[in-house]
mmCIF file of C-alpha atoms in Angstrom:
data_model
loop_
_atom_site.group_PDB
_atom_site.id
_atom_site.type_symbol
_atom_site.label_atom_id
_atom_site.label_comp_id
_atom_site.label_asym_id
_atom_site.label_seq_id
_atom_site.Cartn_x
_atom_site.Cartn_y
_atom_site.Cartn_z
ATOM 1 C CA UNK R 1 95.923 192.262 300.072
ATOM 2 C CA UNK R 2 94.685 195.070 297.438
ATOM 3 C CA UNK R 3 92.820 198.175 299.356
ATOM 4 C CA UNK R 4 90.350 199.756 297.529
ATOM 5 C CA UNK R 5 90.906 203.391 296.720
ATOM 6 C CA UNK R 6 87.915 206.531 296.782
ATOM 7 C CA UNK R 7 88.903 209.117 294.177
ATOM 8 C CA UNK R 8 88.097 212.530 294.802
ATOM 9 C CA UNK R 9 85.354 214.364 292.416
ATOM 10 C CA UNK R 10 87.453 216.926 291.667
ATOM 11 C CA UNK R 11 90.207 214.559 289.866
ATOM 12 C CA UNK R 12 87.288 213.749 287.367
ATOM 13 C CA UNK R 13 86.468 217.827 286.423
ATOM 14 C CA UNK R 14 90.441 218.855 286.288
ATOM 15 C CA UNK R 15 92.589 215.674 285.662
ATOM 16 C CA UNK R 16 89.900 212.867 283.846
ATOM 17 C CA UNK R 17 87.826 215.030 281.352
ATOM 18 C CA UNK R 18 90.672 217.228 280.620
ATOM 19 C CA UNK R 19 92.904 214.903 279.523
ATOM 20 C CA UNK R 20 90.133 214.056 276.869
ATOM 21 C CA UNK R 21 89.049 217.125 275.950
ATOM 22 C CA UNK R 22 92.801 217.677 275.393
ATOM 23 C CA UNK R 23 93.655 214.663 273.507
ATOM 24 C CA UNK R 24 90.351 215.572 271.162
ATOM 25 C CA UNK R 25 92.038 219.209 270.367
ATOM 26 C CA UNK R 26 95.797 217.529 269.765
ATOM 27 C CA UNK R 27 93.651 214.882 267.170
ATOM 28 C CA UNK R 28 91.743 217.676 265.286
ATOM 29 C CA UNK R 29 94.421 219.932 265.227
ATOM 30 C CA UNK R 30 96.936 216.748 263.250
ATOM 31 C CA UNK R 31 94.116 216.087 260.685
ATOM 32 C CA UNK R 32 94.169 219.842 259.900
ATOM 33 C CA UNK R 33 98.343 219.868 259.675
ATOM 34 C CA UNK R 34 97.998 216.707 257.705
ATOM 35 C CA UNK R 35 95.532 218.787 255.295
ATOM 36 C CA UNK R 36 97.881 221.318 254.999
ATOM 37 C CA UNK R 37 101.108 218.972 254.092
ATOM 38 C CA UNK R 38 99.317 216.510 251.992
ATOM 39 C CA UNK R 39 99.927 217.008 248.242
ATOM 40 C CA UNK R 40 97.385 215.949 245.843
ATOM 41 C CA UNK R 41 98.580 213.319 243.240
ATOM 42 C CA UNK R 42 96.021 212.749 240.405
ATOM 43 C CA UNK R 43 95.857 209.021 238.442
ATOM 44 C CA UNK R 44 95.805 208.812 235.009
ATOM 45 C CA UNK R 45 92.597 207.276 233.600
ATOM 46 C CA UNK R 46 94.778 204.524 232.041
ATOM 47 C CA UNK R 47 95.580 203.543 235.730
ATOM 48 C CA UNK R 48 92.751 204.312 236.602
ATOM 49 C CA UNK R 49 90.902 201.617 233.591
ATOM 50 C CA UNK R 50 93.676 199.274 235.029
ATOM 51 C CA UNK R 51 92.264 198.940 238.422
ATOM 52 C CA UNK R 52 88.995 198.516 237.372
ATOM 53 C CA UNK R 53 90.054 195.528 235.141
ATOM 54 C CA UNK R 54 92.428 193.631 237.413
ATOM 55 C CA UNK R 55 89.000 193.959 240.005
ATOM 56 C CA UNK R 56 87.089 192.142 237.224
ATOM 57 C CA UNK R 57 89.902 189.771 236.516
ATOM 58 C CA UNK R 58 90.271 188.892 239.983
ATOM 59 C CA UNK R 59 86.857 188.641 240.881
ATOM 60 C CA UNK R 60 85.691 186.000 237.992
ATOM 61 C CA UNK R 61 89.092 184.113 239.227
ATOM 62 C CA UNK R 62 87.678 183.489 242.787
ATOM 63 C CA UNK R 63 84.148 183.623 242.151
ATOM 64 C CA UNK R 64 84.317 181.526 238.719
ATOM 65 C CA UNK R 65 83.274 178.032 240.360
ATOM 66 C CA UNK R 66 79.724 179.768 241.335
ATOM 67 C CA UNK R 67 78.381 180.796 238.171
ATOM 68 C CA UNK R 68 77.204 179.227 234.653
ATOM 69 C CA UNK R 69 79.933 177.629 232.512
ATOM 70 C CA UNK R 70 78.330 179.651 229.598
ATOM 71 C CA UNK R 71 78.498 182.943 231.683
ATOM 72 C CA UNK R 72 81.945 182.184 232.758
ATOM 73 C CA UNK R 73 83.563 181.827 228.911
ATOM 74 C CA UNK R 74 81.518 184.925 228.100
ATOM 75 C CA UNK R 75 83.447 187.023 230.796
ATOM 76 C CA UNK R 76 86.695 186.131 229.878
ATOM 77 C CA UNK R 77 86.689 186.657 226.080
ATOM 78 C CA UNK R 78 85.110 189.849 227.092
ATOM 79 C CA UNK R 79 87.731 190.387 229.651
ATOM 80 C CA UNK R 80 90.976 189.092 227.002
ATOM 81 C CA UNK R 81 88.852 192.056 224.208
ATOM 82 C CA UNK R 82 89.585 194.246 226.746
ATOM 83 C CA UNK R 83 92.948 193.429 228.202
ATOM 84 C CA UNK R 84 93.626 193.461 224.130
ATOM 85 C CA UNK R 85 92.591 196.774 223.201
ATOM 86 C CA UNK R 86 94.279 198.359 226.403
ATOM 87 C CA UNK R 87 97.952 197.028 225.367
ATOM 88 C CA UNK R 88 96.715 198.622 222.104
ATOM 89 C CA UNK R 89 96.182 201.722 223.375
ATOM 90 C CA UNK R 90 99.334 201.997 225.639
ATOM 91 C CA UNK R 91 101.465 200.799 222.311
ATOM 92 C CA UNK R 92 100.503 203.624 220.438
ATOM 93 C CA UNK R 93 100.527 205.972 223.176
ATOM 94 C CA UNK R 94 104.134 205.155 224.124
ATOM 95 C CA UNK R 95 105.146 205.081 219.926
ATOM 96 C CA UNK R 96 104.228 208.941 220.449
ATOM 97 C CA UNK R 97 105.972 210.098 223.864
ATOM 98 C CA UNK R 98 109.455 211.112 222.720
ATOM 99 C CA UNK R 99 110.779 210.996 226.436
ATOM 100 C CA UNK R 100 110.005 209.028 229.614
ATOM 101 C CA UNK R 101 109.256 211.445 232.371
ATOM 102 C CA UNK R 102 110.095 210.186 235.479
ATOM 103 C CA UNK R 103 108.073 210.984 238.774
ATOM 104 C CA UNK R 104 109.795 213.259 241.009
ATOM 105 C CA UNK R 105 110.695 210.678 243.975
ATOM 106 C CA UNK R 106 112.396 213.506 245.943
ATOM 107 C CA UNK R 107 108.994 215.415 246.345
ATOM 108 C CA UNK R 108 107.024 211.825 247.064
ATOM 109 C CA UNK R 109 109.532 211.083 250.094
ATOM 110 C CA UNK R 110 109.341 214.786 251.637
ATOM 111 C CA UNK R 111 105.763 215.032 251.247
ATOM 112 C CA UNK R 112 105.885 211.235 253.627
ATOM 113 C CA UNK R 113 108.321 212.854 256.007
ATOM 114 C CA UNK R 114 105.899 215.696 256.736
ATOM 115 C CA UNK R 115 103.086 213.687 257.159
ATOM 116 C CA UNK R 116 104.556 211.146 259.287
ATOM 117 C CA UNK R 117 105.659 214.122 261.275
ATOM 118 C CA UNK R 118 102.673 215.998 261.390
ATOM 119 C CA UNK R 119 101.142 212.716 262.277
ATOM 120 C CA UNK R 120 103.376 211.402 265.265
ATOM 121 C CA UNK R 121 105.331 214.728 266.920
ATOM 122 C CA UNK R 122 102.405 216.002 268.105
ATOM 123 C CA UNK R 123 101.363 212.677 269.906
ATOM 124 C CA UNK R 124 104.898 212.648 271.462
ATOM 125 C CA UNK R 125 104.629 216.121 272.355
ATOM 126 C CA UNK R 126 101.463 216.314 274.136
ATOM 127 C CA UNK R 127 102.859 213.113 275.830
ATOM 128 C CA UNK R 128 105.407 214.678 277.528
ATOM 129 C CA UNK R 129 103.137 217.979 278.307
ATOM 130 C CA UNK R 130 99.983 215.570 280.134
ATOM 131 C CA UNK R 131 103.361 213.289 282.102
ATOM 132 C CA UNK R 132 104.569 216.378 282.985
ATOM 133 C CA UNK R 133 100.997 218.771 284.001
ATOM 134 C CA UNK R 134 98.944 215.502 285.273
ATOM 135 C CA UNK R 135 102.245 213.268 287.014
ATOM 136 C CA UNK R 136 101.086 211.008 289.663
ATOM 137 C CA UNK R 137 97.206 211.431 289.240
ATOM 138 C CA UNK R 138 94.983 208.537 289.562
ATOM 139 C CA UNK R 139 92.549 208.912 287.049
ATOM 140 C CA UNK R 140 89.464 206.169 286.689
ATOM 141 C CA UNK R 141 89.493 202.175 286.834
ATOM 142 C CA UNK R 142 88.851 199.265 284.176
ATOM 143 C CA UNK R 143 86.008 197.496 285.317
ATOM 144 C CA UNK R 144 87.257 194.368 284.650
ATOM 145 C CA UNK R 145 89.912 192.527 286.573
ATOM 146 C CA UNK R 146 93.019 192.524 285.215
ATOM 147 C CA UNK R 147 96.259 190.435 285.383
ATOM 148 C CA UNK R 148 100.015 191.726 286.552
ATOM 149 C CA UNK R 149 101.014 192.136 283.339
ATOM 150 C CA UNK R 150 98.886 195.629 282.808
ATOM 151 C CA UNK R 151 100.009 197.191 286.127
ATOM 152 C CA UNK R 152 103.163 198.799 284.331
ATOM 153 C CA UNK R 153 101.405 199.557 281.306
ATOM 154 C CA UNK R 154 98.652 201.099 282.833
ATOM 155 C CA UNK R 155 100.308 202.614 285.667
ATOM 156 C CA UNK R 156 102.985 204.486 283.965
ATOM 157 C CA UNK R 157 104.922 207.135 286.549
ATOM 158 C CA UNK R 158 103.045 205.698 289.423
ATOM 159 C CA UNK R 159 105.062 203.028 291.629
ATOM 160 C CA UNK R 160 102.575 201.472 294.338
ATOM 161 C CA UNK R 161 102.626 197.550 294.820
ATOM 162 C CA UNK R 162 99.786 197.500 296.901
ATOM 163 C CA UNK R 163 97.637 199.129 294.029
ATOM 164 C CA UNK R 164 95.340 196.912 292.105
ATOM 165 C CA UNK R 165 96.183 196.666 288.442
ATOM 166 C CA UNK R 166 92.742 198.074 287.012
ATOM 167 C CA UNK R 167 93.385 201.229 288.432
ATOM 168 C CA UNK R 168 95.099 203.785 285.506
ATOM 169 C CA UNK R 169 97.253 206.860 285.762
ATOM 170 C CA UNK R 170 96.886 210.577 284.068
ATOM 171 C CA UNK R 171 100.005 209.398 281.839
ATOM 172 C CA UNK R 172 98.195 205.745 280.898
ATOM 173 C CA UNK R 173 94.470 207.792 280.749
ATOM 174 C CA UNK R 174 96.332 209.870 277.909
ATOM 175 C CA UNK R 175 97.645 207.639 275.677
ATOM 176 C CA UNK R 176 94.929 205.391 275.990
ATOM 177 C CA UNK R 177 92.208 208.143 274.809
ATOM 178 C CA UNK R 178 94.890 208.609 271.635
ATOM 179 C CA UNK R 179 94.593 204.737 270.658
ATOM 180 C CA UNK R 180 90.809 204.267 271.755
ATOM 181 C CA UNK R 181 89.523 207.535 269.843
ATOM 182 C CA UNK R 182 92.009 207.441 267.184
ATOM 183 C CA UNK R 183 89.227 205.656 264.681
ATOM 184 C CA UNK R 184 86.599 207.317 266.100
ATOM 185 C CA UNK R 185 87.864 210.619 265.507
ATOM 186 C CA UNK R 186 89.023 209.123 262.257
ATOM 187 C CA UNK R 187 85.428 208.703 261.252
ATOM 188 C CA UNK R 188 84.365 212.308 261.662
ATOM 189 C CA UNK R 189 87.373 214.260 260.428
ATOM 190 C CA UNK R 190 89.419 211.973 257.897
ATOM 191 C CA UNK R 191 88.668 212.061 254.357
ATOM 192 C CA UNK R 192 89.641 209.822 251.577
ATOM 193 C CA UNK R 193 89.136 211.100 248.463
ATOM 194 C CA UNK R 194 88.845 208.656 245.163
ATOM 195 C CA UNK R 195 92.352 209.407 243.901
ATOM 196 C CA UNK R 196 93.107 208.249 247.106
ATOM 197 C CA UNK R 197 91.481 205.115 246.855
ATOM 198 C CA UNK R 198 92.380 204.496 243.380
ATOM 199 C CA UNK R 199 96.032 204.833 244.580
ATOM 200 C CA UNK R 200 95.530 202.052 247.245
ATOM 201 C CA UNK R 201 94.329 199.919 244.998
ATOM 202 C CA UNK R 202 96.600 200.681 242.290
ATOM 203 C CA UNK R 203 99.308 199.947 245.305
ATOM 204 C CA UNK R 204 97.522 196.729 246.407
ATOM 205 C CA UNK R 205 97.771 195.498 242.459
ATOM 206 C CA UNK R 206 101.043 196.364 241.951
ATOM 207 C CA UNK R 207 102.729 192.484 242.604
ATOM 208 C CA UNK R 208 100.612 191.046 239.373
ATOM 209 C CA UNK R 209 100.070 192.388 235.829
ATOM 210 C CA UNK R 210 97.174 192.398 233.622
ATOM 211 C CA UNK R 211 98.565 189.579 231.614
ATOM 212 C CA UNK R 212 99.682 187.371 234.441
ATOM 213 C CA UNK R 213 95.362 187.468 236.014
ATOM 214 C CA UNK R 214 95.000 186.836 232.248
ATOM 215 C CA UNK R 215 97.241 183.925 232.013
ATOM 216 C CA UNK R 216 95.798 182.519 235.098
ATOM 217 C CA UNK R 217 91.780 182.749 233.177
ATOM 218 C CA UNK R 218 93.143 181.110 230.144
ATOM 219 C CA UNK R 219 94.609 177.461 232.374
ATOM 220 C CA UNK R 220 91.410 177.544 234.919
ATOM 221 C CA UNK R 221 89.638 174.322 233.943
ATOM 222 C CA UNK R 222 86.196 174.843 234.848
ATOM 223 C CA UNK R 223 83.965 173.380 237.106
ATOM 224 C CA UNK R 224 80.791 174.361 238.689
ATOM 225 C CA UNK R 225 80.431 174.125 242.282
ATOM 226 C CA UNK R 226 76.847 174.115 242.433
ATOM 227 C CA UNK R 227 76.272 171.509 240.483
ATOM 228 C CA UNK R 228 74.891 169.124 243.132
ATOM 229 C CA UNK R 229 73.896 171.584 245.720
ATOM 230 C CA UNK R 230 70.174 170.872 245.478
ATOM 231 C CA UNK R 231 70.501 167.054 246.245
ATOM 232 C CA UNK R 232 73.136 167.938 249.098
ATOM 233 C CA UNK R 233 70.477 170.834 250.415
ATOM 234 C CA UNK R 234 67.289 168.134 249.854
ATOM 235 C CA UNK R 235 69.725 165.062 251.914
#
């Protein structure tokens, strides 16, 4: 039989809102070291005209069944002028380079090593500082019932068997503020810039070609979805 506890007020002013107050400094504190360590890596408008046209081709490839037949062949000549005059343009411009240059990798994987760091050690750190400051606190309860399976997750340096699983420790209470707030400080402090973005993408596209979404337009046989939609909507 589980027995209720009563926390005392004062674990709420120097254990509970500490621990978040603290786990709000550790986050702003990582986004500025992240600042500091992240190097800024600038696309080249040819990837950046890349992206933009494997969107288009990928877009009229899903969406093709829900517009016009006429509309549809329209796009893709316009889309194969375009994929035509960009191998154009990256012909010549590679008849002119004398020399491949290479990215420097060695920079790339240092640059990931520091933010990983700059992104985890402090986590770890403060960890250990809030186990070691705040050890054997009970902090607050879920106020939902909860199954075995949470007690040791929940009640990390805390050994009771008579203690109801909802209840959370100082050590739990930290690292749960660090996964919980983790987006929500994310929204106020983290900023992606468009190189950024264009890098995901360029990332995300980097399995297909230009000429294999190409190749894929040029076999679609065509057929309009829509077609009967008006008798199906009126029956």
């Amino acid at each position: 039989m589980f027995k209720d506890l009563l926390l005392d007020s004062h674990i709420r002013t120097w254990v509970f809102l500490p621990i978040v107050l603290f786990t709000f400094l550790v986050e702003f504190l990582t986004h500025n070291a992240l600042r500091c360590f992240k190097t800024s890596s600038k696309s080249s408008i040819s990837d950046i005209k890349k992206i933009h046209l494997k969107n288009k081709l990928a877009a009229l490839e899903i969406n093709y069944q829900y517009i016009p037949e006429k509309a549809f062949e329209n796009r893709r000549q316009f889309l194969k002028k375009q994929i035509e005059l960009m191998n154009t343009q990256h012909c010549s411009f590679q008849s002119k380079k004398t020399q491949p240059v290479l990215p420097d990798q060695g920079e790339q994987y240092i640059s990931l090593i520091r933010e990983h760091s700059a992104n985890h050690l402090p986590m770890i750190l403060a960890g250990a500082w809030v186990s070691y400051i705040f050890s054997g606190f009970i902090c607050t309860k879920i106020p939902i019932p909860l199954t075995f399976a949470f007690k040791q997750m929940l009640q990390k340096n805390i050994d009771l068997s008579n203690l109801q699983p909802s209840w959370v420790s100082s050590h739990s209470w930290y690292f749960l503020n660090v996964f919980g707030f983790r987006n929500v400080l994310n929204m106020f402090f983290y900023e992606q810039t468009n190189t950024e973005l264009n890098n995901t993408c360029l990332l995300n596209f980097k399995g297909e070609s230009i000429t294999e979404y190409s190749n894929k337009l040029n076999i679609i046989s065509y057929k309009f979805y829509l077609a009967n939609s008006c008798d199906e909507i009126i029956v």
